[in-house]
């Protein structure tokens, strides 16, 4: 539990909310695949005196004085990020994953240019060109998707056909709800054939890639990767942009982030990124990344055995997308609410070709980054999946399930460090 003694003295209302959130996280099981737990060291960096410091610019090229320690932590974050992902250049200043994508677009595109990215309904992300975003008023987004929803196979032939037709400046890979891995060789080949840059939004799999449990797109010739620094990478909430080898692209990205879109970077956040990247460079992180995938596979096996339809038929990464409406006759929103009451947190999610609305969809999305951080292995993950389905099928009442959730949580406390 965190030490909030000063907040307790000065603001009882905020203190009450913070203590409540701590208790929720400790007693419950977190299955939202985009969430994780950070170490005590990362928390300390986020609460450090660097929150006081304005540092417009980049290390060695700041607009204010007093930057020796700000430069030190940002340089550490940059070098560690490059080491983790075998990158030539890194910008660690984006405040989040969406900010990183927006900065990347403005660095590489002119208004009206085309991006070919994954359809949100097939697992893509809002920032990949969903009509509700302002980006679509500036750039032209065209979408590709899966050829077979039951296996998750991407239609690369159709992707090539579309790319030849629309001539995108960027061929964008990446997703927020796709349980499989891309064929990076095919993506790069298509990008090269039409003269596009190959960009990977690695927000969800950044930690799996850093830990060697998922392929590194740079190894296959991708030009740029954007990502968040939380999720599987287990750092503070934030973003990052990496460039494989082109100094010219890296300079454009730096200029786009600052002064193009952001002012002073959040130096306490960058210090926390440096700490998390240092943790991810330890051998133990490779073990963690591999276990995340093993645990997700164990949960998928339970779903399969109990007749729950999974989009793409299972998982090759950290997340599962399940059609509970088609399999169990309940909506994603109903499932989320039922499991919340039992102390299991996941999110409702649309599935490919969903007939329902976004706020009350057919699916749920869940994953294993956070429970793996707590030390859960395959048997624990299978037990959690069984418990989830017992609640959703009403084979077990919520009160009984909550007692079991709290017992599992007590057996697997949130660690303060990851050694």
mmCIF file of C-alpha atoms in Angstrom:
data_model
loop_
_atom_site.group_PDB
_atom_site.id
_atom_site.type_symbol
_atom_site.label_atom_id
_atom_site.label_comp_id
_atom_site.label_asym_id
_atom_site.label_seq_id
_atom_site.Cartn_x
_atom_site.Cartn_y
_atom_site.Cartn_z
ATOM 1 C CA UNK A 1 0.000 0.000 0.000
ATOM 2 C CA UNK A 2 1.210 3.507 -0.766
ATOM 3 C CA UNK A 3 2.004 6.138 1.841
ATOM 4 C CA UNK A 4 -0.548 8.949 1.542
ATOM 5 C CA UNK A 5 -0.040 10.623 4.916
ATOM 6 C CA UNK A 6 0.249 14.141 3.509
ATOM 7 C CA UNK A 7 -2.834 13.735 1.326
ATOM 8 C CA UNK A 8 -4.690 12.300 4.316
ATOM 9 C CA UNK A 9 -3.896 15.440 6.274
ATOM 10 C CA UNK A 10 -4.683 17.909 3.486
ATOM 11 C CA UNK A 11 -7.452 16.364 1.360
ATOM 12 C CA UNK A 12 -9.596 13.663 2.895
ATOM 13 C CA UNK A 13 -11.737 13.227 -0.231
ATOM 14 C CA UNK A 14 -8.799 12.449 -2.526
ATOM 15 C CA UNK A 15 -7.251 10.265 0.174
ATOM 16 C CA UNK A 16 -10.426 8.210 0.380
ATOM 17 C CA UNK A 17 -10.413 7.619 -3.390
ATOM 18 C CA UNK A 18 -6.723 6.621 -3.461
ATOM 19 C CA UNK A 19 -7.076 4.188 -0.578
ATOM 20 C CA UNK A 20 -10.160 2.742 -2.244
ATOM 21 C CA UNK A 21 -8.287 2.170 -5.502
ATOM 22 C CA UNK A 22 -5.392 0.531 -3.670
ATOM 23 C CA UNK A 23 -7.810 -1.837 -1.972
ATOM 24 C CA UNK A 24 -9.591 -2.623 -5.250
ATOM 25 C CA UNK A 25 -6.314 -3.526 -6.938
ATOM 26 C CA UNK A 26 -5.047 -5.607 -4.017
ATOM 27 C CA UNK A 27 -8.249 -7.611 -3.490
ATOM 28 C CA UNK A 28 -9.323 -8.038 -7.112
ATOM 29 C CA UNK A 29 -7.928 -9.622 -10.254
ATOM 30 C CA UNK A 30 -7.000 -7.298 -13.121
ATOM 31 C CA UNK A 31 -7.557 -8.821 -16.555
ATOM 32 C CA UNK A 32 -7.765 -5.709 -18.739
ATOM 33 C CA UNK A 33 -4.918 -6.470 -21.179
ATOM 34 C CA UNK A 34 -3.847 -2.815 -21.414
ATOM 35 C CA UNK A 35 -3.316 -2.529 -17.645
ATOM 36 C CA UNK A 36 -0.519 -3.696 -15.373
ATOM 37 C CA UNK A 37 1.154 -2.987 -12.046
ATOM 38 C CA UNK A 38 4.298 -0.874 -11.766
ATOM 39 C CA UNK A 39 7.075 -1.349 -9.253
ATOM 40 C CA UNK A 40 7.519 0.791 -6.178
ATOM 41 C CA UNK A 41 10.577 2.310 -7.882
ATOM 42 C CA UNK A 42 8.486 3.461 -10.862
ATOM 43 C CA UNK A 43 5.924 4.966 -8.465
ATOM 44 C CA UNK A 44 8.659 6.832 -6.608
ATOM 45 C CA UNK A 45 9.979 8.296 -9.847
ATOM 46 C CA UNK A 46 6.474 9.449 -10.799
ATOM 47 C CA UNK A 47 6.172 11.210 -7.448
ATOM 48 C CA UNK A 48 9.681 12.730 -7.583
ATOM 49 C CA UNK A 49 10.779 16.356 -7.601
ATOM 50 C CA UNK A 50 11.204 16.184 -11.372
ATOM 51 C CA UNK A 51 7.475 16.929 -11.554
ATOM 52 C CA UNK A 52 8.530 20.515 -10.746
ATOM 53 C CA UNK A 53 10.879 20.891 -13.710
ATOM 54 C CA UNK A 54 10.203 22.461 -17.118
ATOM 55 C CA UNK A 55 12.481 20.991 -19.789
ATOM 56 C CA UNK A 56 11.370 22.109 -23.239
ATOM 57 C CA UNK A 57 13.711 20.725 -25.851
ATOM 58 C CA UNK A 58 15.945 17.680 -25.727
ATOM 59 C CA UNK A 59 19.035 16.663 -23.714
ATOM 60 C CA UNK A 60 21.787 19.203 -24.268
ATOM 61 C CA UNK A 61 19.388 21.496 -26.185
ATOM 62 C CA UNK A 62 16.951 22.908 -23.619
ATOM 63 C CA UNK A 63 15.312 26.311 -23.485
ATOM 64 C CA UNK A 64 15.571 26.654 -19.684
ATOM 65 C CA UNK A 65 18.513 26.305 -17.317
ATOM 66 C CA UNK A 66 19.003 23.840 -14.492
ATOM 67 C CA UNK A 67 18.719 20.792 -16.717
ATOM 68 C CA UNK A 68 21.626 18.583 -15.664
ATOM 69 C CA UNK A 69 19.456 16.000 -13.907
ATOM 70 C CA UNK A 70 16.607 16.191 -16.382
ATOM 71 C CA UNK A 71 19.120 15.537 -19.159
ATOM 72 C CA UNK A 72 20.554 12.642 -17.169
ATOM 73 C CA UNK A 73 17.248 10.767 -16.792
ATOM 74 C CA UNK A 74 16.068 11.438 -20.349
ATOM 75 C CA UNK A 75 19.374 10.228 -21.787
ATOM 76 C CA UNK A 76 19.113 7.086 -19.657
ATOM 77 C CA UNK A 77 15.558 6.486 -20.898
ATOM 78 C CA UNK A 78 16.612 6.978 -24.531
ATOM 79 C CA UNK A 79 19.620 4.668 -24.357
ATOM 80 C CA UNK A 80 17.721 1.958 -22.498
ATOM 81 C CA UNK A 81 14.837 2.133 -24.980
ATOM 82 C CA UNK A 82 17.225 1.801 -27.918
ATOM 83 C CA UNK A 83 18.854 -1.189 -26.239
ATOM 84 C CA UNK A 84 15.522 -2.888 -25.501
ATOM 85 C CA UNK A 85 14.211 -2.660 -29.061
ATOM 86 C CA UNK A 86 17.408 -2.586 -31.145
ATOM 87 C CA UNK A 87 16.506 0.905 -32.331
ATOM 88 C CA UNK A 88 18.738 3.607 -33.766
ATOM 89 C CA UNK A 89 16.782 6.509 -32.248
ATOM 90 C CA UNK A 90 14.176 6.984 -29.529
ATOM 91 C CA UNK A 91 11.883 9.832 -28.509
ATOM 92 C CA UNK A 92 10.622 9.194 -24.975
ATOM 93 C CA UNK A 93 8.646 12.417 -24.563
ATOM 94 C CA UNK A 94 5.138 11.512 -25.871
ATOM 95 C CA UNK A 95 2.632 11.711 -23.056
ATOM 96 C CA UNK A 96 0.728 8.647 -24.265
ATOM 97 C CA UNK A 97 0.283 6.191 -27.099
ATOM 98 C CA UNK A 98 -2.257 8.361 -28.928
ATOM 99 C CA UNK A 99 0.134 11.324 -28.670
ATOM 100 C CA UNK A 100 2.905 9.182 -30.109
ATOM 101 C CA UNK A 101 0.769 8.151 -33.086
ATOM 102 C CA UNK A 102 -0.400 11.698 -33.746
ATOM 103 C CA UNK A 103 3.170 13.016 -33.633
ATOM 104 C CA UNK A 104 4.259 10.238 -35.982
ATOM 105 C CA UNK A 105 1.538 11.115 -38.505
ATOM 106 C CA UNK A 106 2.391 14.811 -38.520
ATOM 107 C CA UNK A 107 6.098 14.017 -38.852
ATOM 108 C CA UNK A 108 5.641 11.826 -41.921
ATOM 109 C CA UNK A 109 2.499 13.043 -43.699
ATOM 110 C CA UNK A 110 1.020 16.072 -45.399
ATOM 111 C CA UNK A 111 -2.718 16.790 -45.140
ATOM 112 C CA UNK A 112 -4.612 14.464 -47.458
ATOM 113 C CA UNK A 113 -1.956 11.729 -47.460
ATOM 114 C CA UNK A 114 -3.103 8.133 -47.052
ATOM 115 C CA UNK A 115 -2.520 5.654 -44.230
ATOM 116 C CA UNK A 116 -3.413 1.986 -44.663
ATOM 117 C CA UNK A 117 -4.145 0.501 -41.240
ATOM 118 C CA UNK A 118 -6.145 -2.190 -39.488
ATOM 119 C CA UNK A 119 -9.900 -1.802 -39.206
ATOM 120 C CA UNK A 120 -10.994 -1.067 -35.626
ATOM 121 C CA UNK A 121 -13.719 -3.717 -35.890
ATOM 122 C CA UNK A 122 -11.033 -6.302 -36.683
ATOM 123 C CA UNK A 123 -8.820 -5.281 -33.771
ATOM 124 C CA UNK A 124 -7.272 -1.935 -34.747
ATOM 125 C CA UNK A 125 -7.144 1.232 -32.644
ATOM 126 C CA UNK A 126 -9.014 4.541 -32.670
ATOM 127 C CA UNK A 127 -5.862 6.369 -33.737
ATOM 128 C CA UNK A 128 -5.559 4.126 -36.788
ATOM 129 C CA UNK A 129 -8.262 6.121 -38.519
ATOM 130 C CA UNK A 130 -11.600 5.648 -36.840
ATOM 131 C CA UNK A 131 -14.100 8.246 -38.138
ATOM 132 C CA UNK A 132 -14.742 9.647 -34.636
ATOM 133 C CA UNK A 133 -11.173 10.993 -34.433
ATOM 134 C CA UNK A 134 -10.047 14.406 -35.690
ATOM 135 C CA UNK A 135 -7.208 12.720 -37.554
ATOM 136 C CA UNK A 136 -9.649 11.627 -40.249
ATOM 137 C CA UNK A 137 -10.348 15.273 -41.041
ATOM 138 C CA UNK A 138 -6.695 15.732 -41.963
ATOM 139 C CA UNK A 139 -5.456 12.428 -43.376
ATOM 140 C CA UNK A 140 -7.044 9.736 -45.533
ATOM 141 C CA UNK A 141 -7.314 6.424 -43.686
ATOM 142 C CA UNK A 142 -8.013 3.187 -45.553
ATOM 143 C CA UNK A 143 -8.477 -0.101 -43.728
ATOM 144 C CA UNK A 144 -7.522 -3.736 -44.069
ATOM 145 C CA UNK A 145 -8.732 -6.667 -41.964
ATOM 146 C CA UNK A 146 -8.834 -10.384 -41.368
ATOM 147 C CA UNK A 147 -9.594 -12.860 -44.129
ATOM 148 C CA UNK A 148 -10.760 -15.475 -41.630
ATOM 149 C CA UNK A 149 -12.182 -14.346 -38.289
ATOM 150 C CA UNK A 150 -12.005 -17.866 -36.891
ATOM 151 C CA UNK A 151 -8.232 -18.143 -37.409
ATOM 152 C CA UNK A 152 -7.249 -14.475 -37.438
ATOM 153 C CA UNK A 153 -5.457 -14.723 -40.775
ATOM 154 C CA UNK A 154 -4.871 -11.274 -42.284
ATOM 155 C CA UNK A 155 -5.781 -10.937 -45.951
ATOM 156 C CA UNK A 156 -2.352 -9.890 -47.237
ATOM 157 C CA UNK A 157 -3.349 -10.325 -50.877
ATOM 158 C CA UNK A 158 -6.198 -7.871 -50.377
ATOM 159 C CA UNK A 159 -3.849 -5.580 -48.441
ATOM 160 C CA UNK A 160 -1.471 -5.507 -51.416
ATOM 161 C CA UNK A 161 -4.336 -4.861 -53.826
ATOM 162 C CA UNK A 162 -5.583 -1.943 -51.730
ATOM 163 C CA UNK A 163 -2.061 -0.581 -51.261
ATOM 164 C CA UNK A 164 -1.462 -0.552 -55.026
ATOM 165 C CA UNK A 165 -4.740 1.259 -55.493
ATOM 166 C CA UNK A 166 -4.479 3.946 -52.792
ATOM 167 C CA UNK A 167 -0.666 4.350 -52.625
ATOM 168 C CA UNK A 168 -0.379 4.934 -48.848
ATOM 169 C CA UNK A 169 2.497 6.932 -47.396
ATOM 170 C CA UNK A 170 2.303 4.712 -44.288
ATOM 171 C CA UNK A 171 1.459 1.024 -44.004
ATOM 172 C CA UNK A 172 0.468 0.695 -40.357
ATOM 173 C CA UNK A 173 0.462 -2.515 -38.340
ATOM 174 C CA UNK A 174 -0.662 -2.829 -34.733
ATOM 175 C CA UNK A 175 -3.859 -3.275 -32.797
ATOM 176 C CA UNK A 176 -5.758 -3.015 -29.541
ATOM 177 C CA UNK A 177 -7.783 -6.242 -29.766
ATOM 178 C CA UNK A 178 -6.084 -8.720 -32.101
ATOM 179 C CA UNK A 179 -4.900 -11.939 -30.413
ATOM 180 C CA UNK A 180 -2.430 -13.050 -33.086
ATOM 181 C CA UNK A 181 0.896 -11.938 -34.574
ATOM 182 C CA UNK A 182 1.410 -10.165 -37.897
ATOM 183 C CA UNK A 183 3.532 -11.514 -40.742
ATOM 184 C CA UNK A 184 6.071 -8.699 -40.638
ATOM 185 C CA UNK A 185 7.938 -9.911 -43.716
ATOM 186 C CA UNK A 186 4.810 -9.660 -45.843
ATOM 187 C CA UNK A 187 3.944 -6.245 -44.443
ATOM 188 C CA UNK A 188 7.392 -4.847 -45.196
ATOM 189 C CA UNK A 189 7.344 -6.361 -48.692
ATOM 190 C CA UNK A 190 4.006 -4.673 -49.418
ATOM 191 C CA UNK A 191 5.234 -1.366 -48.017
ATOM 192 C CA UNK A 192 8.370 -1.474 -50.157
ATOM 193 C CA UNK A 193 6.400 -2.399 -53.282
ATOM 194 C CA UNK A 194 4.191 0.695 -53.013
ATOM 195 C CA UNK A 195 6.835 3.051 -51.602
ATOM 196 C CA UNK A 196 5.286 3.328 -48.132
ATOM 197 C CA UNK A 197 6.928 3.529 -44.733
ATOM 198 C CA UNK A 198 6.319 0.464 -42.549
ATOM 199 C CA UNK A 199 5.155 1.559 -39.097
ATOM 200 C CA UNK A 200 4.236 -0.680 -36.160
ATOM 201 C CA UNK A 201 2.021 0.482 -33.311
ATOM 202 C CA UNK A 202 3.438 -1.877 -30.707
ATOM 203 C CA UNK A 203 1.474 -0.447 -27.782
ATOM 204 C CA UNK A 204 0.054 -3.788 -26.695
ATOM 205 C CA UNK A 205 3.035 -6.048 -27.341
ATOM 206 C CA UNK A 206 5.917 -3.712 -26.446
ATOM 207 C CA UNK A 207 6.803 -5.718 -23.348
ATOM 208 C CA UNK A 208 6.492 -9.031 -25.173
ATOM 209 C CA UNK A 209 8.864 -7.720 -27.838
ATOM 210 C CA UNK A 210 11.300 -6.247 -25.312
ATOM 211 C CA UNK A 211 11.287 -9.555 -23.448
ATOM 212 C CA UNK A 212 11.901 -11.622 -26.576
ATOM 213 C CA UNK A 213 8.530 -13.408 -26.394
ATOM 214 C CA UNK A 214 7.227 -11.706 -29.555
ATOM 215 C CA UNK A 215 8.991 -10.828 -32.787
ATOM 216 C CA UNK A 216 10.682 -7.446 -33.145
ATOM 217 C CA UNK A 217 9.348 -5.615 -36.239
ATOM 218 C CA UNK A 218 12.715 -3.860 -36.640
ATOM 219 C CA UNK A 219 14.301 -7.245 -37.342
ATOM 220 C CA UNK A 220 12.106 -7.442 -40.456
ATOM 221 C CA UNK A 221 12.791 -3.957 -41.761
ATOM 222 C CA UNK A 222 10.076 -1.823 -40.172
ATOM 223 C CA UNK A 223 11.021 1.848 -40.224
ATOM 224 C CA UNK A 224 9.277 3.114 -37.085
ATOM 225 C CA UNK A 225 7.581 1.781 -33.973
ATOM 226 C CA UNK A 226 5.213 3.724 -31.747
ATOM 227 C CA UNK A 227 4.118 2.350 -28.391
ATOM 228 C CA UNK A 228 2.859 2.939 -24.921
ATOM 229 C CA UNK A 229 5.184 2.402 -21.991
ATOM 230 C CA UNK A 230 2.597 0.784 -19.719
ATOM 231 C CA UNK A 231 0.645 -2.372 -20.663
ATOM 232 C CA UNK A 232 3.051 -5.297 -21.170
ATOM 233 C CA UNK A 233 6.134 -3.056 -20.831
ATOM 234 C CA UNK A 234 5.115 -2.486 -17.196
ATOM 235 C CA UNK A 235 6.138 1.149 -16.957
ATOM 236 C CA UNK A 236 4.315 4.420 -16.233
ATOM 237 C CA UNK A 237 1.456 5.540 -18.448
ATOM 238 C CA UNK A 238 3.123 7.201 -21.416
ATOM 239 C CA UNK A 239 4.251 6.851 -25.013
ATOM 240 C CA UNK A 240 7.401 6.503 -27.113
ATOM 241 C CA UNK A 241 8.491 6.567 -30.758
ATOM 242 C CA UNK A 242 11.421 4.511 -32.042
ATOM 243 C CA UNK A 243 13.228 4.759 -35.376
ATOM 244 C CA UNK A 244 15.164 1.777 -36.733
ATOM 245 C CA UNK A 245 18.025 3.536 -38.520
ATOM 246 C CA UNK A 246 17.024 6.728 -40.352
ATOM 247 C CA UNK A 247 18.385 9.854 -38.698
ATOM 248 C CA UNK A 248 16.280 11.945 -41.060
ATOM 249 C CA UNK A 249 13.054 10.304 -39.860
ATOM 250 C CA UNK A 250 14.184 10.611 -36.247
ATOM 251 C CA UNK A 251 14.764 14.366 -36.631
ATOM 252 C CA UNK A 252 11.304 14.797 -38.172
ATOM 253 C CA UNK A 253 9.754 12.915 -35.274
ATOM 254 C CA UNK A 254 11.627 14.947 -32.655
ATOM 255 C CA UNK A 255 10.445 18.181 -34.259
ATOM 256 C CA UNK A 256 6.892 16.880 -34.457
ATOM 257 C CA UNK A 257 6.778 15.959 -30.765
ATOM 258 C CA UNK A 258 8.398 19.252 -29.683
ATOM 259 C CA UNK A 259 7.645 21.956 -30.548
ATOM 260 C CA UNK A 260 5.042 20.585 -32.952
ATOM 261 C CA UNK A 261 2.546 19.039 -30.543
ATOM 262 C CA UNK A 262 3.782 19.150 -26.950
ATOM 263 C CA UNK A 263 5.338 21.727 -24.692
ATOM 264 C CA UNK A 264 7.476 20.835 -21.704
ATOM 265 C CA UNK A 265 7.862 17.062 -21.306
ATOM 266 C CA UNK A 266 6.783 15.445 -18.046
ATOM 267 C CA UNK A 267 10.210 14.762 -16.615
ATOM 268 C CA UNK A 268 8.931 12.731 -13.660
ATOM 269 C CA UNK A 269 7.217 10.456 -16.179
ATOM 270 C CA UNK A 270 10.406 10.170 -18.231
ATOM 271 C CA UNK A 271 12.357 9.277 -15.066
ATOM 272 C CA UNK A 272 9.792 6.546 -14.399
ATOM 273 C CA UNK A 273 10.194 5.314 -17.987
ATOM 274 C CA UNK A 274 13.950 5.097 -17.440
ATOM 275 C CA UNK A 275 13.388 3.003 -14.302
ATOM 276 C CA UNK A 276 10.927 0.682 -16.077
ATOM 277 C CA UNK A 277 13.221 0.258 -19.077
ATOM 278 C CA UNK A 278 16.029 -0.676 -16.694
ATOM 279 C CA UNK A 279 13.757 -3.308 -15.146
ATOM 280 C CA UNK A 280 12.866 -4.644 -18.611
ATOM 281 C CA UNK A 281 16.560 -5.097 -19.412
ATOM 282 C CA UNK A 282 16.940 -7.622 -16.587
ATOM 283 C CA UNK A 283 16.898 -11.348 -17.410
ATOM 284 C CA UNK A 284 13.823 -11.791 -15.196
ATOM 285 C CA UNK A 285 11.770 -9.714 -17.640
ATOM 286 C CA UNK A 286 12.271 -12.326 -20.358
ATOM 287 C CA UNK A 287 10.807 -14.909 -18.012
ATOM 288 C CA UNK A 288 7.883 -12.585 -17.312
ATOM 289 C CA UNK A 289 7.145 -11.930 -21.002
ATOM 290 C CA UNK A 290 7.166 -15.627 -21.837
ATOM 291 C CA UNK A 291 4.879 -16.389 -18.894
ATOM 292 C CA UNK A 292 2.349 -13.762 -20.032
ATOM 293 C CA UNK A 293 1.810 -15.727 -23.253
ATOM 294 C CA UNK A 294 1.727 -19.108 -21.471
ATOM 295 C CA UNK A 295 -0.927 -17.792 -19.099
ATOM 296 C CA UNK A 296 -3.063 -16.378 -21.913
ATOM 297 C CA UNK A 297 -2.885 -19.737 -23.714
ATOM 298 C CA UNK A 298 -4.012 -21.498 -20.534
ATOM 299 C CA UNK A 299 -7.043 -19.215 -20.275
ATOM 300 C CA UNK A 300 -7.838 -19.757 -23.955
ATOM 301 C CA UNK A 301 -7.782 -23.533 -23.465
ATOM 302 C CA UNK A 302 -10.417 -23.236 -20.743
ATOM 303 C CA UNK A 303 -12.607 -21.072 -22.966
ATOM 304 C CA UNK A 304 -12.277 -23.572 -25.788
ATOM 305 C CA UNK A 305 -13.102 -26.516 -23.534
ATOM 306 C CA UNK A 306 -16.210 -24.774 -22.265
ATOM 307 C CA UNK A 307 -17.501 -23.863 -25.703
ATOM 308 C CA UNK A 308 -16.774 -20.137 -25.676
ATOM 309 C CA UNK A 309 -16.100 -18.764 -29.145
ATOM 310 C CA UNK A 310 -12.898 -16.758 -29.348
ATOM 311 C CA UNK A 311 -12.149 -14.391 -32.202
ATOM 312 C CA UNK A 312 -9.178 -15.893 -34.134
ATOM 313 C CA UNK A 313 -9.828 -19.180 -32.323
ATOM 314 C CA UNK A 314 -7.499 -18.455 -29.401
ATOM 315 C CA UNK A 315 -4.417 -16.338 -28.787
ATOM 316 C CA UNK A 316 -0.732 -16.032 -29.673
ATOM 317 C CA UNK A 317 -0.092 -13.084 -27.380
ATOM 318 C CA UNK A 318 -1.362 -11.627 -24.110
ATOM 319 C CA UNK A 319 -5.059 -11.127 -24.864
ATOM 320 C CA UNK A 320 -8.264 -12.982 -25.666
ATOM 321 C CA UNK A 321 -11.350 -11.613 -27.400
ATOM 322 C CA UNK A 322 -14.404 -13.741 -26.602
ATOM 323 C CA UNK A 323 -17.890 -13.679 -28.113
ATOM 324 C CA UNK A 324 -19.983 -14.024 -24.957
ATOM 325 C CA UNK A 325 -23.190 -12.944 -26.676
ATOM 326 C CA UNK A 326 -22.971 -15.696 -29.250
ATOM 327 C CA UNK A 327 -21.632 -18.291 -26.804
ATOM 328 C CA UNK A 328 -23.415 -17.536 -23.538
ATOM 329 C CA UNK A 329 -26.329 -15.297 -24.485
ATOM 330 C CA UNK A 330 -25.137 -12.304 -22.492
ATOM 331 C CA UNK A 331 -23.751 -9.035 -23.814
ATOM 332 C CA UNK A 332 -20.237 -7.776 -23.216
ATOM 333 C CA UNK A 333 -21.582 -5.003 -20.995
ATOM 334 C CA UNK A 334 -23.510 -7.507 -18.882
ATOM 335 C CA UNK A 335 -20.461 -9.742 -18.586
ATOM 336 C CA UNK A 336 -18.246 -6.842 -17.523
ATOM 337 C CA UNK A 337 -20.730 -5.827 -14.824
ATOM 338 C CA UNK A 338 -21.170 -9.376 -13.489
ATOM 339 C CA UNK A 339 -17.423 -9.935 -13.247
ATOM 340 C CA UNK A 340 -16.849 -6.516 -11.704
ATOM 341 C CA UNK A 341 -19.182 -7.539 -8.883
ATOM 342 C CA UNK A 342 -17.044 -10.641 -8.333
ATOM 343 C CA UNK A 343 -13.799 -8.631 -8.229
ATOM 344 C CA UNK A 344 -12.609 -9.561 -11.724
ATOM 345 C CA UNK A 345 -11.951 -6.597 -13.988
ATOM 346 C CA UNK A 346 -12.004 -6.800 -17.773
ATOM 347 C CA UNK A 347 -13.632 -4.772 -20.541
ATOM 348 C CA UNK A 348 -16.546 -5.135 -22.917
ATOM 349 C CA UNK A 349 -15.344 -5.055 -26.524
ATOM 350 C CA UNK A 350 -16.765 -5.240 -30.007
ATOM 351 C CA UNK A 351 -15.907 -8.279 -32.083
ATOM 352 C CA UNK A 352 -15.414 -8.489 -35.842
ATOM 353 C CA UNK A 353 -18.694 -7.996 -37.699
ATOM 354 C CA UNK A 354 -20.438 -7.251 -34.411
ATOM 355 C CA UNK A 355 -24.197 -6.782 -34.675
ATOM 356 C CA UNK A 356 -24.334 -4.885 -31.394
ATOM 357 C CA UNK A 357 -23.375 -1.331 -30.363
ATOM 358 C CA UNK A 358 -19.966 -0.272 -28.934
ATOM 359 C CA UNK A 359 -21.295 0.381 -25.420
ATOM 360 C CA UNK A 360 -23.174 -2.925 -25.333
ATOM 361 C CA UNK A 361 -21.181 -5.190 -27.657
ATOM 362 C CA UNK A 362 -21.038 -8.939 -28.129
ATOM 363 C CA UNK A 363 -17.557 -9.451 -26.755
ATOM 364 C CA UNK A 364 -15.228 -9.135 -23.813
ATOM 365 C CA UNK A 365 -11.492 -8.553 -23.939
ATOM 366 C CA UNK A 366 -9.198 -9.896 -21.252
ATOM 367 C CA UNK A 367 -5.538 -10.757 -20.814
ATOM 368 C CA UNK A 368 -2.710 -11.767 -18.538
ATOM 369 C CA UNK A 369 -0.091 -8.988 -18.097
ATOM 370 C CA UNK A 370 -1.249 -7.975 -14.609
ATOM 371 C CA UNK A 371 -1.943 -11.406 -13.156
ATOM 372 C CA UNK A 372 1.442 -12.564 -14.456
ATOM 373 C CA UNK A 373 3.082 -9.659 -12.623
ATOM 374 C CA UNK A 374 1.429 -11.033 -9.485
ATOM 375 C CA UNK A 375 3.174 -14.361 -10.041
ATOM 376 C CA UNK A 376 0.309 -16.355 -11.523
ATOM 377 C CA UNK A 377 1.290 -19.363 -13.638
ATOM 378 C CA UNK A 378 -0.718 -21.537 -16.055
ATOM 379 C CA UNK A 379 -2.675 -23.409 -13.372
ATOM 380 C CA UNK A 380 -3.663 -20.128 -11.688
ATOM 381 C CA UNK A 381 -4.691 -18.619 -15.019
ATOM 382 C CA UNK A 382 -6.821 -21.643 -15.875
ATOM 383 C CA UNK A 383 -8.453 -21.438 -12.439
ATOM 384 C CA UNK A 384 -9.271 -17.762 -13.006
ATOM 385 C CA UNK A 385 -10.766 -18.530 -16.416
ATOM 386 C CA UNK A 386 -12.926 -21.285 -14.899
ATOM 387 C CA UNK A 387 -14.070 -18.891 -12.191
ATOM 388 C CA UNK A 388 -14.937 -16.222 -14.771
ATOM 389 C CA UNK A 389 -17.050 -18.627 -16.767
ATOM 390 C CA UNK A 390 -18.718 -19.986 -13.625
ATOM 391 C CA UNK A 391 -19.857 -16.430 -12.852
ATOM 392 C CA UNK A 392 -21.000 -15.738 -16.411
ATOM 393 C CA UNK A 393 -22.960 -18.992 -16.650
ATOM 394 C CA UNK A 394 -24.296 -18.507 -13.093
ATOM 395 C CA UNK A 395 -22.810 -21.822 -12.058
ATOM 396 C CA UNK A 396 -21.387 -19.910 -9.136
ATOM 397 C CA UNK A 397 -22.975 -16.965 -7.330
ATOM 398 C CA UNK A 398 -21.133 -13.656 -7.167
ATOM 399 C CA UNK A 399 -20.621 -13.732 -3.394
ATOM 400 C CA UNK A 400 -18.913 -17.133 -3.508
ATOM 401 C CA UNK A 401 -16.849 -16.075 -6.513
ATOM 402 C CA UNK A 402 -15.690 -12.906 -4.782
ATOM 403 C CA UNK A 403 -14.425 -14.924 -1.813
ATOM 404 C CA UNK A 404 -12.409 -17.094 -4.222
ATOM 405 C CA UNK A 405 -11.079 -14.025 -6.044
ATOM 406 C CA UNK A 406 -9.896 -12.501 -2.780
ATOM 407 C CA UNK A 407 -8.220 -15.774 -1.804
ATOM 408 C CA UNK A 408 -6.408 -15.912 -5.167
ATOM 409 C CA UNK A 409 -5.386 -12.277 -4.776
ATOM 410 C CA UNK A 410 -4.067 -12.887 -1.271
ATOM 411 C CA UNK A 411 -2.066 -15.861 -2.534
ATOM 412 C CA UNK A 412 -0.545 -13.686 -5.266
ATOM 413 C CA UNK A 413 0.169 -10.245 -3.752
ATOM 414 C CA UNK A 414 1.192 -7.345 -5.961
ATOM 415 C CA UNK A 415 5.008 -7.220 -5.757
ATOM 416 C CA UNK A 416 6.921 -4.032 -5.016
ATOM 417 C CA UNK A 417 9.878 -5.103 -7.147
ATOM 418 C CA UNK A 418 10.375 -7.591 -9.954
ATOM 419 C CA UNK A 419 13.690 -9.229 -9.112
#
